[in-house]
Amino acid sequence: MTFSNWNRPLVWLSAWVVVAVAGAAWLGHARLRVLEDAFVTDARIVHRLLSQRAVQHDAVMAMLPLLQPPVDRPGNVALPLPRLPAAYPQITQVFRRLPDSTWPANWPDALCAGAQEAVTRSGQSGHAELALADLPAGKAWLALAGQEVDFALLLDLRAAIPWEEWPMDAATSAVRVRLEYQGQAMVVQAGRPPSDGWRYAFRKTLASQSQPFDVVLAREVGWGELPWGRMLTWAVVSAAVLAALRALLRQRAAVRRAEELLRVGQVARLNQLGELAAGMAHELNQPLTALLANTQAAQRLLKDEEPDLDTARHAMGQAVEQARRASAVVGRLRRVVERPDLSGQAQPLALAAAVHEALHLLEPELRRRSIAVQVDAPADLPAVLAEPVALQQILHNLVMNALQAMEQVEASQRRLHIRLRVQGAQALLGVCDSGPGVPAEARTRLFTPFYTTRAGGLGLGLSLCESLAQAMGGELTLAPSPEGPGNRPGAEFHLLLPLAVPASLA
Ligand code: ADP
């Protein structure tokens, strides 16, 4: 497990990437849906409009037998009829063929054959039939078999397009519209040439038996048509929201950390006061006891001398009294600040979590000093028995000492390594730094109250930590550093704590 100060910005960056990409994908998808819906709607309208026109042609054909003008001139050739009203500009020619006549001689053979065949089919079906289609030229011939006379009609398909009702702007629309029939095609609307991208297509045959042309629409949506402006706005807005959220969370974490540090600091100060008193008691008790013994001896000696015995006796009595009182005070103070027994308050704790909590609290300090931290802890490390505040205190002190020691080496050399492992019935927590280490002559004195090499140091931190560790049934030691020129610099402190469930029972 590696603890890094830099994983957090990366987490936020990844979160932003996920949110920005998901939002942009949703916006793109929504735009594609809108474009596809518009395409399908337009395609249906185009199909309906063209079908209506085709049905009109069928209706005109069906009307022709009723409008039969009198046979004005006999002959054996089909005759052109007068033009239909301007309402049907697409019907460019209409012919009527009497039973004994033929289609005009200037008609190409294919048209004559097609018309004949269509008339035969029309005789069976009872409605107009397609005689010939020339879609590239925009022409189609329809034929109808009447009771006595047959009719043929030439359509200008281009003139049949109802542009006035057209759902798209034919000049600018990206949609391609074609009529297709048996491999032929007529371009109704050019649209944009085929390209890469999302493709929409529509094909449906006209709803007319005489003009079975397929209405074919197609369009592609390119990357350029995606809503890039909105996507960009979304990315910027989501970045701003996440940045604000991050700032808020950081601020709250900083407040919580400050409160926690204050708490640890207060406890530390109280405990250090206790240590101070213990140190003073230790320092004062010896001389006071000696003073008492000496003054008692002097008092005995004075008993043998003459001058001002009463005064001397009185003074010495006072001294004895004061010395006794001082001794009693010191004794009482000592009893008050005797090492606390924390073993009763110990509870099962996850050591790795406590380490991370301490590192979290000191994160600004670590960052300020550019210290790389590594924590190695087996995932299955059993819980230890410890008092939570005391454990935090020890960790805080050890890490702070390491940070302060590493101020003496270059920033690039600063490494804090914390490792946890089981050692017998205890858990061992090693705090190892890459500072200058502890000189041999100082090794035995580190845990003595008031020993310090730091300007402004009290020299009580380690002795306090040692007391707290022992009070929890544990131990705090400076790990031996092997001597020799190849030695790694730095100091390593070992904190041993009893396992909540001894390894032998687990
Ligand atoms: P203080 O921090 O007030 O000096 P401590 O009891 O915490 O008191 O530390 C006592 C002394 O032990 C320090 O002044 C320092 O000389 C030494 N010391 C503690 N930790 C380290 C360390 N990680 N590396 C080198 N020296 C250390």
Coordinates of C-alpha atoms and ligand atoms in Angstrom, one line a residue:
M1 CA 0.0 0.0 0.0
T2 CA 1.5 3.3 -1.0
F3 CA 0.4 6.6 0.5
S4 CA 0.8 9.5 -1.9
N5 CA 0.0 13.1 -1.6
W6 CA -0.7 13.3 -5.3
N7 CA -3.4 10.8 -5.7
R8 CA -6.1 13.2 -4.8
P9 CA -5.8 15.7 -7.7
L10 CA -5.7 12.6 -10.0
V11 CA -8.9 11.3 -8.5
W12 CA -10.6 14.6 -9.0
L13 CA -9.2 14.9 -12.6
S14 CA -10.5 11.4 -13.4
A15 CA -13.9 12.2 -11.9
W16 CA -14.0 15.3 -14.0
V17 CA -13.0 13.4 -17.1
V18 CA -15.8 10.8 -16.4
V19 CA -18.4 13.5 -15.7
A20 CA -17.4 15.6 -18.7
V21 CA -17.3 12.7 -21.1
A22 CA -20.5 11.2 -19.9
G23 CA -22.3 14.6 -20.2
A24 CA -20.8 15.3 -23.6
A25 CA -21.8 11.8 -24.8
W26 CA -25.3 12.4 -23.5
L27 CA -25.5 15.8 -25.3
G28 CA -24.2 14.2 -28.5
H29 CA -26.6 11.4 -28.2
A30 CA -29.5 13.8 -27.6
R31 CA -28.5 15.8 -30.7
L32 CA -28.4 12.6 -32.8
R33 CA -31.8 11.6 -31.5
V34 CA -33.2 15.0 -32.5
L35 CA -31.6 14.8 -36.0
E36 CA -32.8 11.3 -36.5
D37 CA -36.4 12.1 -35.4
A38 CA -36.4 15.1 -37.8
F39 CA -35.1 12.9 -40.6
V40 CA -37.8 10.2 -40.0
T41 CA -40.5 12.9 -39.9
D42 CA -39.3 14.5 -43.1
A43 CA -39.0 11.2 -44.8
R44 CA -42.6 10.2 -43.9
I45 CA -43.9 13.6 -45.1
V46 CA -42.0 13.3 -48.4
H47 CA -43.4 9.8 -48.9
R48 CA -46.9 11.0 -48.2
L49 CA -46.7 14.0 -50.5
L50 CA -45.3 12.0 -53.4
S51 CA -47.8 9.2 -52.8
Q52 CA -50.6 11.8 -52.9
R53 CA -49.3 13.0 -56.3
A54 CA -49.1 9.5 -57.6
V55 CA -52.7 8.8 -56.5
Q56 CA -53.8 12.0 -58.3
H57 CA -52.3 10.6 -61.5
D58 CA -54.3 7.4 -61.0
A59 CA -57.4 9.5 -60.5
V60 CA -56.8 11.5 -63.6
M61 CA -56.4 8.3 -65.6
A62 CA -59.6 6.9 -64.2
M63 CA -61.4 10.1 -65.2
L64 CA -60.2 10.0 -68.8
P65 CA -62.8 7.5 -70.1
L66 CA -65.5 9.7 -68.7
L67 CA -64.2 12.8 -70.5
Q68 CA -64.0 11.1 -73.9
P69 CA -64.4 13.9 -76.4
P70 CA -66.2 13.0 -79.6
V71 CA -64.1 11.2 -82.2
D72 CA -63.3 14.2 -84.3
R73 CA -61.3 12.5 -87.0
P74 CA -61.1 8.9 -88.0
G75 CA -57.8 7.3 -88.2
N76 CA -55.7 4.4 -87.1
V77 CA -53.3 6.3 -84.9
A78 CA -53.8 7.3 -81.3
L79 CA -54.5 11.0 -81.0
P80 CA -53.3 13.5 -78.5
L81 CA -56.0 14.9 -76.4
P82 CA -56.1 18.6 -75.4
R83 CA -53.9 19.5 -72.4
L84 CA -55.4 18.9 -69.0
P85 CA -56.0 22.0 -66.9
A86 CA -53.0 23.8 -65.4
A87 CA -53.7 22.0 -62.1
Y88 CA -51.7 19.1 -63.5
P89 CA -48.5 20.6 -65.1
Q90 CA -46.8 17.3 -64.6
I91 CA -49.1 15.6 -67.1
T92 CA -47.5 16.7 -70.3
Q93 CA -49.1 14.4 -72.9
V94 CA -52.3 12.4 -73.1
F95 CA -53.2 10.0 -75.9
R96 CA -56.4 8.2 -76.8
R97 CA -56.3 5.1 -79.0
L98 CA -59.4 3.8 -80.7
P99 CA -59.9 0.0 -81.0
D100 CA -58.7 -0.1 -84.6
S101 CA -55.8 2.3 -84.3
T102 CA -52.1 2.0 -83.2
W103 CA -49.9 4.1 -80.9
P104 CA -48.2 7.0 -82.8
A105 CA -45.6 5.9 -85.2
N106 CA -42.9 8.3 -83.8
W107 CA -43.1 6.4 -80.5
P108 CA -40.0 4.3 -79.9
D109 CA -40.6 0.5 -80.0
A110 CA -40.0 0.1 -76.3
L111 CA -42.7 2.6 -75.5
C112 CA -45.2 1.0 -77.9
A113 CA -44.4 -2.5 -76.5
G114 CA -44.6 -1.2 -72.9
A115 CA -47.9 0.6 -73.6
Q116 CA -49.4 -2.5 -75.2
E117 CA -48.3 -4.7 -72.3
A118 CA -49.6 -2.1 -69.7
V119 CA -52.9 -2.0 -71.5
T120 CA -53.2 -5.7 -71.3
R121 CA -52.4 -5.7 -67.6
S122 CA -54.8 -2.7 -67.1
G123 CA -57.5 -4.7 -68.7
Q124 CA -57.0 -7.4 -66.0
S125 CA -56.4 -5.1 -63.0
G126 CA -58.9 -2.4 -63.9
H127 CA -56.6 0.5 -63.1
A128 CA -53.8 2.3 -64.8
E129 CA -50.5 0.5 -65.2
L130 CA -46.9 1.7 -65.7
A131 CA -46.0 1.5 -69.4
L132 CA -42.4 2.7 -69.3
A133 CA -40.3 4.5 -66.8
D134 CA -37.2 6.6 -67.6
L135 CA -36.3 7.9 -64.1
P136 CA -33.0 9.5 -65.1
A137 CA -34.9 11.7 -67.5
G138 CA -37.8 12.2 -65.0
K139 CA -40.4 10.6 -67.3
A140 CA -43.0 7.9 -66.8
W141 CA -45.7 6.6 -69.2
L142 CA -49.0 5.3 -67.7
A143 CA -51.5 3.3 -69.7
L144 CA -55.2 2.4 -69.1
A145 CA -57.5 0.0 -70.9
G146 CA -60.9 1.5 -71.3
Q147 CA -64.2 -0.1 -72.5
E148 CA -63.6 0.8 -76.1
V149 CA -60.6 3.1 -76.2
D150 CA -57.2 3.0 -74.4
F151 CA -55.4 5.9 -72.9
A152 CA -51.7 6.7 -72.4
L153 CA -50.3 9.5 -70.4
L154 CA -46.7 11.0 -70.1
L155 CA -45.7 12.3 -66.7
D156 CA -43.0 14.8 -66.0
L157 CA -42.0 13.5 -62.6
R158 CA -39.9 16.5 -61.8
A159 CA -42.9 18.8 -62.2
A160 CA -44.8 16.4 -59.9
I161 CA -42.7 17.3 -56.8
P162 CA -44.8 19.5 -54.5
W163 CA -42.1 21.9 -53.6
E164 CA -44.6 24.3 -51.9
E165 CA -45.3 21.7 -49.3
W166 CA -41.8 20.3 -49.1
P167 CA -40.7 19.8 -45.5
M168 CA -37.1 20.7 -46.1
D169 CA -35.2 23.6 -47.7
A170 CA -34.2 21.7 -50.9
A171 CA -31.3 23.9 -51.6
T172 CA -29.5 23.6 -48.3
S173 CA -30.8 20.4 -46.7
A174 CA -28.3 17.6 -46.1
V175 CA -30.9 14.9 -46.9
R176 CA -30.6 13.1 -50.3
V177 CA -34.0 12.2 -51.8
R178 CA -34.4 9.9 -54.8
L179 CA -37.0 7.9 -56.6
E180 CA -35.8 4.4 -57.6
Y181 CA -37.3 1.8 -59.8
Q182 CA -35.6 -1.3 -61.2
G183 CA -32.1 0.0 -61.0
Q184 CA -33.0 3.5 -62.3
A185 CA -33.0 6.5 -60.1
M186 CA -34.2 10.1 -60.3
V187 CA -32.5 12.6 -57.9
V188 CA -35.3 14.6 -56.3
Q189 CA -33.1 16.5 -53.8
A190 CA -29.3 16.4 -54.1
G191 CA -28.6 16.9 -50.4
R192 CA -25.0 16.4 -49.1
P193 CA -22.8 13.7 -50.8
P194 CA -22.4 10.5 -48.8
S195 CA -19.7 10.8 -46.1
D196 CA -18.5 9.1 -42.9
G197 CA -20.6 9.5 -39.7
W198 CA -23.9 8.4 -38.4
R199 CA -26.1 7.3 -41.3
Y200 CA -29.9 7.5 -41.4
A201 CA -31.8 5.8 -44.3
F202 CA -35.5 5.5 -45.4
R203 CA -37.0 3.5 -48.2
K204 CA -40.6 2.9 -48.9
T205 CA -42.6 2.3 -52.1
L206 CA -45.1 4.9 -53.3
A207 CA -48.7 4.1 -52.3
S208 CA -49.8 3.8 -55.9
Q209 CA -50.3 0.7 -58.0
S210 CA -49.4 2.4 -61.3
Q211 CA -46.2 4.1 -60.0
P212 CA -44.4 1.5 -57.8
F213 CA -41.3 3.8 -57.3
D214 CA -39.3 3.6 -54.1
V215 CA -38.9 6.8 -52.2
V216 CA -35.4 6.7 -50.9
L217 CA -34.0 9.2 -48.4
A218 CA -30.5 9.2 -46.8
R219 CA -28.3 11.5 -44.8
E220 CA -25.1 11.3 -42.7
V221 CA -24.4 13.2 -39.6
G222 CA -20.8 14.1 -39.4
W223 CA -18.7 14.9 -36.3
G224 CA -19.0 18.6 -37.1
E225 CA -22.7 18.5 -36.5
L226 CA -22.4 17.4 -32.9
P227 CA -23.1 20.2 -30.3
W228 CA -19.5 21.0 -29.6
G229 CA -20.3 24.4 -28.1
R230 CA -22.7 22.9 -25.5
M231 CA -20.3 20.0 -24.8
L232 CA -17.5 22.5 -24.2
T233 CA -19.8 24.5 -21.9
W234 CA -20.7 21.4 -20.0
A235 CA -17.0 20.4 -19.6
V236 CA -16.2 23.9 -18.3
V237 CA -19.2 24.0 -16.0
S238 CA -18.6 20.5 -14.6
A239 CA -14.9 21.4 -14.0
A240 CA -16.0 24.6 -12.1
V241 CA -18.6 22.6 -10.0
L242 CA -16.1 19.9 -9.2
A243 CA -13.4 22.5 -8.4
A244 CA -15.8 24.3 -6.1
L245 CA -16.8 21.0 -4.5
R246 CA -13.2 20.0 -4.0
A247 CA -12.4 23.4 -2.5
L248 CA -15.3 23.0 -0.1
L249 CA -14.3 19.5 0.9
R250 CA -10.7 20.6 1.4
Q251 CA -11.8 23.5 3.5
R252 CA -13.9 21.2 5.6
A253 CA -11.1 18.7 5.9
A254 CA -8.7 21.5 6.9
V255 CA -11.1 22.7 9.6
R256 CA -11.5 19.1 10.9
R257 CA -7.7 18.6 10.8
A258 CA -7.1 21.8 12.7
E259 CA -9.6 20.8 15.3
E260 CA -8.0 17.3 15.6
L261 CA -4.5 18.8 15.8
L262 CA -5.7 21.1 18.5
R263 CA -7.1 18.2 20.4
V264 CA -3.9 16.1 20.0
G265 CA -1.9 19.2 20.9
Q266 CA -3.9 19.9 24.0
V267 CA -3.6 16.3 25.2
A268 CA 0.1 16.5 24.3
R269 CA 0.6 19.6 26.4
L270 CA -1.2 18.1 29.3
N271 CA 0.8 14.9 29.1
Q272 CA 4.0 16.9 28.7
L273 CA 3.1 18.9 31.8
G274 CA 2.8 15.5 33.6
E275 CA 6.1 14.5 32.3
L276 CA 7.5 17.9 33.4
A277 CA 6.3 17.3 36.9
A278 CA 7.6 13.8 36.9
G279 CA 11.0 15.1 35.8
M280 CA 11.0 17.8 38.4
A281 CA 10.0 15.4 41.1
H282 CA 12.8 13.1 40.1
E283 CA 15.2 16.0 40.1
L284 CA 14.1 17.5 43.3
N285 CA 13.5 14.6 45.5
Q286 CA 17.1 13.5 45.8
P287 CA 18.6 16.9 47.0
L288 CA 15.7 17.5 49.2
T289 CA 16.2 14.2 50.9
A290 CA 19.9 14.9 51.3
L291 CA 19.1 18.3 52.7
L292 CA 16.8 16.7 55.2
A293 CA 19.5 14.2 56.2
N294 CA 22.1 16.9 56.5
T295 CA 20.1 19.3 58.5
Q296 CA 19.1 16.6 60.9
A297 CA 22.8 15.7 61.3
A298 CA 23.6 19.4 61.9
Q299 CA 20.9 19.6 64.4
R300 CA 22.4 16.7 66.3
L301 CA 25.8 18.4 66.1
L302 CA 24.5 21.7 67.3
K303 CA 23.1 20.0 70.3
D304 CA 26.7 19.6 71.6
E305 CA 27.6 23.4 71.2
E306 CA 26.8 26.2 73.5
P307 CA 26.2 29.5 71.6
D308 CA 22.6 30.3 70.8
L309 CA 21.4 26.8 70.9
D310 CA 17.8 27.8 71.1
T311 CA 18.0 29.8 67.9
A312 CA 19.9 27.2 66.1
R313 CA 17.6 24.5 67.3
H314 CA 14.7 26.6 66.3
A315 CA 16.1 27.4 62.9
M316 CA 17.1 23.8 62.2
G317 CA 13.7 22.7 63.4
Q318 CA 12.2 25.1 60.9
A319 CA 14.5 23.8 58.2
V320 CA 13.6 20.2 59.0
E321 CA 10.0 21.2 58.9
Q322 CA 10.3 22.9 55.5
A323 CA 12.3 20.2 54.1
R324 CA 9.8 17.6 55.2
R325 CA 7.0 19.7 53.7
A326 CA 8.9 20.1 50.4
S327 CA 9.6 16.4 50.4
A328 CA 5.9 15.6 51.1
V329 CA 4.9 18.0 48.3
V330 CA 7.2 16.4 45.9
G331 CA 6.1 13.0 46.9
R332 CA 2.5 14.0 46.4
L333 CA 3.3 15.5 43.0
R334 CA 5.1 12.4 42.0
R335 CA 2.2 10.2 43.0
V336 CA -0.2 12.5 41.0
V337 CA 1.9 12.3 37.9
E338 CA 2.9 8.7 38.2
R339 CA 2.8 7.0 34.8
P340 CA -0.8 6.5 33.8
D341 CA -2.0 2.9 33.5
L342 CA -3.8 2.9 30.2
S343 CA -4.0 -0.8 29.9
G344 CA -7.6 -0.7 31.2
Q345 CA -8.7 1.7 28.5
A346 CA -7.1 -0.1 25.7
Q347 CA -9.4 -1.4 22.9
P348 CA -8.9 -3.4 19.7
L349 CA -7.7 -0.9 17.0
A350 CA -6.6 -1.2 13.4
L351 CA -3.0 0.0 13.4
A352 CA -2.9 0.8 9.7
A353 CA -6.0 3.0 10.0
A354 CA -4.4 4.9 12.9
V355 CA -1.3 5.4 10.8
H356 CA -3.3 6.8 8.0
E357 CA -5.2 9.1 10.3
A358 CA -2.0 10.5 11.7
L359 CA -0.6 11.0 8.2
H360 CA -3.8 12.6 7.2
L361 CA -3.6 15.1 10.0
L362 CA 0.0 15.9 9.1
E363 CA -0.6 16.0 5.4
P364 CA 0.0 19.7 5.1
E365 CA 3.3 19.3 7.0
L366 CA 4.4 16.5 4.7
R367 CA 3.5 18.4 1.6
R368 CA 5.2 21.6 2.8
R369 CA 8.4 19.6 3.3
S370 CA 8.0 17.6 0.0
I371 CA 8.3 14.3 1.9
A372 CA 7.4 11.1 0.1
V373 CA 5.6 8.7 2.4
Q374 CA 5.4 5.0 2.0
V375 CA 3.3 2.7 4.3
D376 CA 3.7 -1.0 4.1
A377 CA 1.1 -2.9 6.0
P378 CA -0.1 -6.5 5.4
A379 CA -3.8 -6.5 4.6
D380 CA -4.4 -9.2 7.3
L381 CA -2.6 -7.4 10.1
P382 CA -4.6 -8.3 13.3
A383 CA -5.9 -5.5 15.5
V384 CA -3.8 -4.3 18.4
L385 CA -4.8 -3.4 21.9
A386 CA -4.3 0.4 22.4
E387 CA -5.8 3.5 23.8
P388 CA -6.7 5.6 20.7
V389 CA -5.6 9.0 21.8
A390 CA -2.4 7.7 23.3
L391 CA -1.6 5.9 20.1
Q392 CA -2.3 9.0 18.0
Q393 CA 0.0 10.9 20.3
I394 CA 2.8 8.5 19.9
L395 CA 2.4 8.4 16.1
H396 CA 2.1 12.2 15.9
N397 CA 5.3 12.6 17.9
L398 CA 7.3 10.0 16.0
V399 CA 6.3 11.4 12.6
M400 CA 6.9 15.0 13.7
N401 CA 10.3 14.1 15.0
A402 CA 11.1 12.4 11.7
L403 CA 9.9 15.4 9.8
Q404 CA 12.0 17.8 11.9
A405 CA 15.0 15.5 11.5
M406 CA 14.6 15.4 7.7
E407 CA 14.7 19.2 7.5
Q408 CA 18.5 18.8 7.8
V409 CA 18.7 16.9 4.5
E410 CA 17.9 17.9 0.9
A411 CA 14.2 17.8 -0.1
S412 CA 14.9 15.2 -2.8
Q413 CA 16.4 12.9 -0.1
R414 CA 13.4 13.0 2.2
R415 CA 11.6 9.7 2.7
L416 CA 9.3 8.5 5.4
H417 CA 8.8 4.8 5.5
I418 CA 6.2 3.3 7.9
R419 CA 6.0 -0.5 8.1
L420 CA 3.8 -2.7 10.1
R421 CA 4.2 -6.4 10.9
V422 CA 3.4 -9.0 13.5
Q423 CA 6.2 -9.9 15.8
G424 CA 5.3 -12.8 18.2
A425 CA 2.3 -11.7 20.2
Q426 CA 2.8 -8.1 19.3
A427 CA 2.5 -5.8 16.4
L428 CA 5.5 -3.9 15.4
L429 CA 5.2 -0.4 13.9
G430 CA 8.5 1.0 12.4
V431 CA 8.8 4.7 11.7
C432 CA 11.9 5.1 9.6
D433 CA 13.2 8.4 8.2
S434 CA 16.0 9.5 5.9
G435 CA 17.3 12.2 8.2
P436 CA 20.8 12.5 9.7
G437 CA 20.1 9.7 12.2
V438 CA 20.9 9.6 15.9
P439 CA 24.6 9.9 16.9
A440 CA 25.9 7.0 19.0
E441 CA 26.5 9.1 22.1
A442 CA 22.8 10.3 22.0
R443 CA 21.2 6.9 21.6
T444 CA 21.0 6.1 25.3
R445 CA 19.7 9.5 26.3
L446 CA 16.9 10.0 23.8
F447 CA 14.2 8.8 26.2
T448 CA 15.5 10.8 29.1
P449 CA 13.2 13.7 30.0
F450 CA 14.6 17.0 28.9
Y451 CA 17.1 15.6 26.5
T452 CA 16.8 17.6 23.3
T453 CA 19.1 18.8 20.6
R454 CA 16.5 21.1 19.0
A455 CA 16.4 24.8 19.7
G456 CA 13.1 25.3 21.3
G457 CA 12.6 21.6 22.0
L458 CA 11.4 20.4 25.4
G459 CA 13.0 17.0 25.2
L460 CA 9.8 15.4 26.6
G461 CA 8.2 14.0 23.5
L462 CA 10.1 10.6 23.4
S463 CA 9.9 10.1 27.1
L464 CA 6.2 10.8 27.0
C465 CA 5.7 8.4 24.1
E466 CA 7.8 5.7 25.9
S467 CA 5.6 6.2 29.0
L468 CA 2.4 5.9 27.0
A469 CA 3.6 2.9 25.1
Q470 CA 4.5 1.1 28.4
A471 CA 1.2 2.1 29.9
M472 CA -0.5 0.3 27.1
G473 CA 1.6 -2.8 27.7
G474 CA 3.8 -2.0 24.8
E475 CA 7.3 -0.7 24.2
L476 CA 9.0 2.1 22.3
T477 CA 12.6 1.7 21.2
L478 CA 15.2 3.2 18.9
A479 CA 16.0 0.4 16.4
P480 CA 19.7 -0.4 16.3
S481 CA 21.5 1.0 13.3
P482 CA 24.2 -1.2 12.0
E483 CA 27.5 0.6 11.8
G484 CA 29.7 0.8 8.8
P485 CA 30.4 3.0 5.9
G486 CA 27.6 1.6 3.7
N487 CA 24.9 2.4 6.2
R488 CA 21.7 4.0 5.2
P489 CA 21.3 7.3 7.1
G490 CA 18.2 8.0 9.2
A491 CA 16.6 6.8 12.4
E492 CA 14.1 4.1 12.9
F493 CA 11.8 3.9 16.0
H494 CA 10.0 0.7 16.9
L495 CA 6.6 0.8 18.6
L496 CA 5.5 -2.6 19.9
L497 CA 1.9 -3.1 20.9
P498 CA 0.1 -6.2 22.1
L499 CA -2.2 -7.9 19.6
A500 CA -5.9 -7.8 20.6
V501 CA -6.0 -11.6 20.0
P502 CA -2.6 -13.1 20.6
A503 CA -1.3 -14.8 17.5
S504 CA -1.2 -18.1 19.3
L505 CA -5.0 -18.0 19.9
A506 CA -6.0 -16.6 16.6
Ligands
ADP1 P1 12.1 17.3 21.3 O1 11.5 16.9 20.0 O2 11.4 18.3 22.0 O3 13.6 17.6 21.1 P2 11.9 14.5 21.8 O4 11.9 13.8 23.1 O5 10.8 14.3 20.9 O6 12.0 16.0 22.2 O7 13.3 14.2 21.1 C1 14.5 14.3 21.8 C2 15.7 14.3 20.8 O8 15.8 13.1 20.1 C3 15.5 15.3 19.7 O9 16.0 16.6 20.2 C4 16.5 14.8 18.7 O10 17.8 15.1 19.0 C5 16.4 13.3 18.9 N1 15.5 12.7 17.9 C6 14.2 12.4 18.0 N2 13.7 11.8 16.9 C7 14.8 11.8 16.0 C8 14.9 11.4 14.6 N3 13.9 10.8 14.0 N4 16.1 11.5 14.1 C9 17.1 12.1 14.7 N5 17.1 12.5 16.0 C10 15.9 12.4 16.6

